[in-house]
């Protein structure tokens, strides 16, 4: 498997000349200072040293533990900046209140919905990154996985999960999900308007042509399958459990829940064709007290070797394409961001949903109760 030098691989063309660092080191009389300064200088894209701390907010849990081990602890060792990991729950209005009051309890965190990132950009509550921030690693990143306000955190996908019990034939596409003659039996869909995207994919719309979403066409397609949808799930575990026990022949679910069942030898399988790729974003709050350190941490989190370590730990990664060369095939096969999976996916357009979610949700709520 490919290995990368974690200290020098991402050192920038703007780095402070070594001669300057040496002069400072000699003036202070310590080679140890020079070593630490060189490490710190390689951690921020502008090449200037960093020090102090940065506060990262997450929801905690297994994901929080994984980023602590595979992102924060190596960053502290290599860059000399302490990462304070704060955990808990929050909502979007709290972010607005923090920025409006100029009192940020933390510096950097991740979005919690598809709509939150575009809303944060629109409302001006995210820190804008310096010009050219991503230039040196742009070729490594999945298209659209970085922006002037952040980068993908840990994308996940809605996938088709189906039964393999008794040698049942494989479902390859959402069109198969709609084919009740070849694949008879009850189905399950999410109780939410993301199911409209699935309907359009089943109706032959190409994954990259979904937006702007044709709501009327989507509901017409959903009408076709409605008699076979025996339940609408609110927890992604429900369709996996239902398919595994034979209560349903297929459903939509989150990739991680299905993979967990597959690892436990449950009679289920998934298809990545037409997966709905949700891209959570890591962002820095506008006015963050430790903005430069947060920039350095954000940049560090895009390193392929760090994302590969995260992928090996929990089956999720970021947007660096080189991760594919650094993980075993068994891990690559379950990554939403694996090149083959991204190529088949419909990436959720958070901006479209931010503009339309209220109206579409009302229409969905009315449709889902129809018999």
Coordinates of C-alpha atoms in Angstrom, one line a residue:
X1 CA 0.0 0.0 0.0
X2 CA 1.2 3.5 -0.8
X3 CA 2.7 5.5 2.0
X4 CA 3.2 9.3 2.1
X5 CA 5.6 11.4 4.1
X6 CA 3.3 13.1 6.6
X7 CA 5.7 16.0 7.4
X8 CA 7.0 17.1 4.0
X9 CA 4.4 15.9 1.5
X10 CA 2.3 19.0 1.9
X11 CA 5.0 21.6 2.6
X12 CA 4.1 24.6 0.5
X13 CA 5.8 26.7 -2.1
X14 CA 5.4 29.7 0.2
X15 CA 7.3 28.1 3.0
X16 CA 9.7 30.3 5.0
X17 CA 13.3 29.8 3.8
X18 CA 15.2 27.4 5.9
X19 CA 18.0 29.9 6.2
X20 CA 15.6 32.3 8.0
X21 CA 14.5 29.6 10.4
X22 CA 18.2 28.6 11.0
X23 CA 19.0 32.2 11.8
X24 CA 16.2 32.4 14.3
X25 CA 17.2 29.1 15.8
X26 CA 20.8 30.2 16.3
X27 CA 19.7 33.5 17.8
X28 CA 17.7 31.6 20.4
X29 CA 20.5 29.1 20.8
X30 CA 18.6 25.9 20.3
X31 CA 18.4 23.3 17.5
X32 CA 15.2 22.0 19.2
X33 CA 13.5 25.3 18.4
X34 CA 14.4 24.9 14.8
X35 CA 12.9 21.4 14.6
X36 CA 9.7 22.5 16.2
X37 CA 9.5 25.7 14.1
X38 CA 10.1 23.7 10.9
X39 CA 7.3 21.3 11.8
X40 CA 4.9 24.1 12.6
X41 CA 5.7 25.9 9.4
X42 CA 4.8 22.9 7.3
X43 CA 1.4 22.6 8.8
X44 CA -0.2 25.8 7.5
X45 CA -0.5 26.4 3.7
X46 CA 1.2 29.8 4.0
X47 CA 4.3 28.2 5.6
X48 CA 4.3 30.4 8.6
X49 CA 4.6 28.9 12.1
X50 CA 1.6 28.2 14.3
X51 CA 1.3 27.7 18.0
X52 CA -1.2 27.6 20.8
X53 CA -4.5 25.7 20.6
X54 CA -7.6 25.2 18.4
X55 CA -11.0 24.1 19.6
X56 CA -12.9 21.5 17.5
X57 CA -16.6 20.8 18.1
X58 CA -18.1 17.4 17.3
X59 CA -21.1 15.3 18.3
X60 CA -18.7 12.8 19.9
X61 CA -19.4 9.1 19.9
X62 CA -17.4 6.6 17.8
X63 CA -16.8 9.2 15.1
X64 CA -15.5 11.7 17.7
X65 CA -13.2 9.0 19.0
X66 CA -11.9 8.2 15.6
X67 CA -11.1 11.8 14.5
X68 CA -9.4 12.3 17.9
X69 CA -7.1 9.4 17.3
X70 CA -6.5 9.8 13.6
X71 CA -6.6 13.5 13.1
X72 CA -6.1 15.5 16.3
X73 CA -3.4 13.5 18.1
X74 CA -1.1 13.3 15.0
X75 CA -1.7 17.0 14.3
X76 CA -0.7 17.9 17.9
X77 CA 2.5 15.8 17.5
X78 CA 3.5 17.1 14.1
X79 CA 2.3 20.7 14.4
X80 CA 2.8 21.6 18.0
X81 CA -0.8 22.9 18.4
X82 CA -3.1 21.6 21.1
X83 CA -6.5 20.4 19.9
X84 CA -9.3 20.9 22.5
X85 CA -12.0 18.5 21.5
X86 CA -15.4 19.7 22.6
X87 CA -18.5 17.5 22.2
X88 CA -22.2 17.9 22.4
X89 CA -25.3 18.8 20.4
X90 CA -26.1 22.1 18.7
X91 CA -28.3 23.6 16.0
X92 CA -27.9 26.2 13.2
X93 CA -29.4 29.1 15.1
X94 CA -26.8 28.7 17.8
X95 CA -24.1 29.2 15.2
X96 CA -25.7 32.4 14.2
X97 CA -26.0 33.6 17.8
X98 CA -22.3 32.8 18.4
X99 CA -21.2 34.9 15.4
X100 CA -23.6 37.7 16.0
X101 CA -22.4 38.0 19.6
X102 CA -18.8 37.7 18.6
X103 CA -18.4 35.0 21.3
X104 CA -17.3 31.7 19.7
X105 CA -17.0 28.8 22.2
X106 CA -15.1 26.8 19.6
X107 CA -13.3 27.4 16.3
X108 CA -14.0 24.6 13.9
X109 CA -16.6 21.9 13.4
X110 CA -18.8 20.0 10.9
X111 CA -22.2 20.6 9.5
X112 CA -25.1 18.4 10.7
X113 CA -27.4 18.5 7.6
X114 CA -27.2 18.9 3.8
X115 CA -28.7 22.4 4.1
X116 CA -26.5 23.8 6.8
X117 CA -23.4 24.4 4.7
X118 CA -25.1 26.6 2.0
X119 CA -27.1 28.4 4.7
X120 CA -23.9 29.2 6.6
X121 CA -22.3 30.6 3.5
X122 CA -25.4 32.6 2.7
X123 CA -25.7 34.0 6.2
X124 CA -22.0 34.9 6.4
X125 CA -21.2 32.9 9.5
X126 CA -18.3 30.8 8.1
X127 CA -14.7 32.0 8.0
X128 CA -13.5 32.6 4.4
X129 CA -10.2 30.8 3.7
X130 CA -7.2 32.7 2.1
X131 CA -7.0 32.8 -1.7
X132 CA -5.2 29.8 -3.1
X133 CA -5.7 27.8 0.1
X134 CA -6.3 24.5 -1.7
X135 CA -4.1 25.1 -4.8
X136 CA -1.4 22.6 -3.9
X137 CA -3.7 19.7 -3.2
X138 CA -6.5 20.5 -5.7
X139 CA -5.5 17.6 -8.0
X140 CA -5.8 15.2 -5.1
X141 CA -9.4 16.1 -4.1
X142 CA -12.7 14.9 -5.5
X143 CA -14.3 17.7 -7.5
X144 CA -16.4 19.8 -5.3
X145 CA -15.0 18.5 -2.0
X146 CA -13.3 21.8 -1.1
X147 CA -14.4 25.4 -1.2
X148 CA -13.4 28.8 0.0
X149 CA -15.3 28.0 3.2
X150 CA -14.3 24.4 4.1
X151 CA -14.0 20.8 2.9
X152 CA -15.9 17.6 3.1
X153 CA -16.0 16.0 6.5
X154 CA -17.2 12.4 6.4
X155 CA -19.6 11.9 3.5
X156 CA -22.1 9.1 3.6
X157 CA -24.6 7.6 1.1
X158 CA -28.1 6.5 0.9
X159 CA -27.9 3.1 -0.8
X160 CA -30.2 0.3 -2.0
X161 CA -30.2 -2.6 0.4
X162 CA -31.8 -5.9 -0.6
X163 CA -32.2 -9.4 0.6
X164 CA -29.9 -12.3 -0.4
X165 CA -31.8 -14.9 1.5
X166 CA -32.5 -18.1 -0.4
X167 CA -30.4 -17.1 -3.4
X168 CA -32.7 -14.1 -4.1
X169 CA -31.6 -12.2 -7.3
X170 CA -29.5 -9.1 -6.9
X171 CA -31.0 -5.7 -7.3
X172 CA -28.6 -3.5 -9.1
X173 CA -30.5 -0.2 -9.6
X174 CA -33.4 1.9 -8.3
X175 CA -35.3 0.8 -11.4
X176 CA -35.0 -2.7 -10.1
X177 CA -36.5 -1.5 -6.8
X178 CA -39.5 -0.3 -8.8
X179 CA -39.7 -3.6 -10.7
X180 CA -42.3 -5.5 -8.6
X181 CA -42.7 -8.2 -11.2
X182 CA -39.1 -9.4 -11.2
X183 CA -38.6 -8.5 -7.5
X184 CA -42.0 -9.0 -5.7
X185 CA -42.4 -8.2 -2.1
X186 CA -42.8 -5.3 0.3
X187 CA -40.4 -2.4 0.3
X188 CA -39.3 0.4 2.7
X189 CA -38.3 4.0 2.0
X190 CA -37.2 6.8 4.2
X191 CA -39.9 9.0 5.6
X192 CA -38.5 12.2 4.0
X193 CA -38.2 14.0 0.7
X194 CA -34.8 12.6 -0.1
X195 CA -36.9 9.7 -1.4
X196 CA -37.8 12.0 -4.3
X197 CA -34.3 11.7 -5.6
X198 CA -34.5 8.0 -5.6
X199 CA -37.7 8.1 -7.6
X200 CA -36.1 10.3 -10.3
X201 CA -33.2 7.9 -10.5
X202 CA -35.6 5.0 -10.9
X203 CA -37.3 7.0 -13.6
X204 CA -34.1 7.2 -15.6
X205 CA -32.7 10.6 -14.7
X206 CA -28.9 10.6 -14.7
X207 CA -27.3 11.1 -11.3
X208 CA -25.7 14.4 -12.3
X209 CA -28.9 15.7 -13.9
X210 CA -31.1 15.5 -10.8
X211 CA -31.1 19.2 -10.0
X212 CA -33.1 21.3 -10.2
X213 CA -35.3 18.5 -8.9
X214 CA -38.5 17.9 -10.9
X215 CA -40.8 17.5 -7.9
X216 CA -44.0 16.6 -9.9
X217 CA -42.2 13.9 -11.9
X218 CA -40.7 12.5 -8.7
X219 CA -44.1 12.2 -6.9
X220 CA -45.7 10.7 -10.0
X221 CA -43.0 8.0 -9.9
X222 CA -43.5 7.5 -6.2
X223 CA -47.2 6.9 -6.9
X224 CA -46.3 3.8 -8.9
X225 CA -44.5 2.1 -6.1
X226 CA -46.7 3.4 -3.2
X227 CA -48.7 0.1 -2.8
X228 CA -45.5 -1.8 -2.3
X229 CA -44.1 0.6 0.3
X230 CA -45.3 -1.1 3.5
X231 CA -43.4 1.2 5.9
X232 CA -41.4 4.5 5.9
X233 CA -38.4 4.4 8.1
X234 CA -37.2 7.1 10.5
X235 CA -34.0 5.3 11.6
X236 CA -31.6 3.8 9.1
X237 CA -31.4 0.6 11.1
X238 CA -35.0 -0.2 10.4
X239 CA -34.8 -1.1 6.7
X240 CA -31.6 -3.1 7.3
X241 CA -33.2 -5.1 10.1
X242 CA -36.4 -5.5 8.1
X243 CA -34.6 -6.8 5.0
X244 CA -32.3 -9.1 7.2
X245 CA -35.4 -10.8 8.8
X246 CA -37.3 -11.2 5.6
X247 CA -40.0 -8.7 6.5
X248 CA -39.0 -6.6 3.4
X249 CA -37.2 -7.5 0.2
X250 CA -35.5 -4.2 -0.2
X251 CA -35.2 -0.6 1.1
X252 CA -33.1 2.5 1.2
X253 CA -30.7 3.0 4.0
X254 CA -27.4 4.6 5.0
X255 CA -24.3 2.7 3.8
X256 CA -22.8 2.3 7.2
X257 CA -25.8 0.6 8.7
X258 CA -26.0 -1.9 5.9
X259 CA -22.2 -2.6 5.9
X260 CA -22.4 -3.4 9.7
X261 CA -25.1 -6.0 8.9
X262 CA -23.1 -7.4 6.1
X263 CA -20.1 -7.8 8.3
X264 CA -22.3 -9.7 10.7
X265 CA -23.2 -12.1 7.9
X266 CA -26.8 -11.0 7.7
X267 CA -28.5 -12.0 4.4
X268 CA -28.3 -8.5 2.9
X269 CA -26.3 -6.7 0.2
X270 CA -26.2 -3.2 -1.2
X271 CA -25.8 -1.5 -4.6
X272 CA -23.8 1.7 -5.0
X273 CA -25.5 2.5 -8.4
X274 CA -27.4 5.7 -7.8
X275 CA -26.3 6.2 -4.3
X276 CA -27.2 9.6 -2.8
X277 CA -24.0 11.1 -1.6
X278 CA -24.4 13.5 1.4
X279 CA -21.5 15.8 1.9
X280 CA -21.1 17.1 5.4
X281 CA -18.6 20.0 5.6
X282 CA -15.9 20.9 8.0
X283 CA -15.9 24.7 8.5
X284 CA -14.4 27.5 10.7
X285 CA -16.7 30.0 12.4
X286 CA -16.3 33.6 11.3
X287 CA -14.4 35.4 14.0
X288 CA -12.9 32.3 15.4
X289 CA -10.3 33.1 18.1
X290 CA -7.8 30.6 16.7
X291 CA -8.6 30.9 13.0
X292 CA -5.1 30.3 11.6
X293 CA -4.7 27.2 13.8
X294 CA -8.1 26.0 12.6
X295 CA -7.1 26.6 9.0
X296 CA -4.0 24.4 9.6
X297 CA -6.1 21.7 11.2
X298 CA -8.6 21.8 8.3
X299 CA -5.8 21.5 5.8
X300 CA -4.1 18.7 7.8
X301 CA -7.4 16.7 7.8
X302 CA -7.3 16.5 4.0
X303 CA -4.1 14.5 4.0
X304 CA -4.6 11.2 2.2
X305 CA -2.7 9.2 4.9
X306 CA -4.9 10.7 7.7
X307 CA -8.1 10.0 5.8
X308 CA -7.0 6.5 5.0
X309 CA -6.4 5.9 8.7
X310 CA -9.9 7.1 9.4
X311 CA -11.3 4.9 6.7
X312 CA -9.6 1.9 8.1
X313 CA -11.0 2.7 11.5
X314 CA -14.7 3.5 10.8
X315 CA -15.3 3.1 7.1
X316 CA -15.7 6.8 6.4
X317 CA -13.3 9.2 4.9
X318 CA -13.0 12.7 3.3
X319 CA -12.6 13.8 -0.3
X320 CA -9.0 12.9 -1.0
X321 CA -8.9 10.6 -4.0
X322 CA -5.5 9.1 -3.1
X323 CA -7.1 7.3 -0.1
X324 CA -8.1 4.6 -2.6
X325 CA -4.4 3.7 -3.0
X326 CA -3.8 3.5 0.7
X327 CA -6.5 1.2 2.0
X328 CA -7.3 -2.5 1.5
X329 CA -9.8 -3.5 -1.1
X330 CA -12.2 -4.6 1.7
X331 CA -12.2 -1.0 3.0
X332 CA -12.4 0.6 -0.4
X333 CA -15.5 -1.5 -1.2
X334 CA -17.4 0.2 1.6
X335 CA -16.3 3.8 1.2
X336 CA -18.9 6.2 -0.1
X337 CA -16.0 8.3 -1.5
X338 CA -14.3 5.4 -3.4
X339 CA -13.8 6.6 -7.0
X340 CA -16.2 3.9 -8.5
X341 CA -18.9 4.8 -6.0
X342 CA -18.6 8.6 -6.5
X343 CA -18.8 8.0 -10.3
X344 CA -22.2 6.3 -9.8
X345 CA -23.6 8.7 -7.2
X346 CA -25.9 11.6 -7.2
X347 CA -24.3 14.2 -5.0
X348 CA -26.9 16.0 -2.8
X349 CA -27.3 19.6 -3.8
X350 CA -27.5 21.3 -0.4
X351 CA -28.2 24.7 -1.8
X352 CA -31.3 23.4 -3.7
X353 CA -32.6 21.8 -0.6
X354 CA -32.0 24.9 1.5
X355 CA -34.1 26.9 -0.9
X356 CA -36.9 24.3 -1.3
X357 CA -37.0 22.0 1.7
X358 CA -39.9 23.7 3.4
X359 CA -42.3 23.4 0.5
X360 CA -41.2 19.9 -0.5
X361 CA -41.5 18.7 3.0
X362 CA -45.1 19.9 3.2
X363 CA -45.9 18.1 0.0
X364 CA -44.1 14.9 1.2
X365 CA -46.0 14.9 4.5
X366 CA -49.3 15.1 2.7
X367 CA -48.3 12.3 0.2
X368 CA -46.9 9.8 2.7
X369 CA -50.2 9.5 4.6
X370 CA -52.2 8.7 1.4
X371 CA -53.3 5.1 1.2

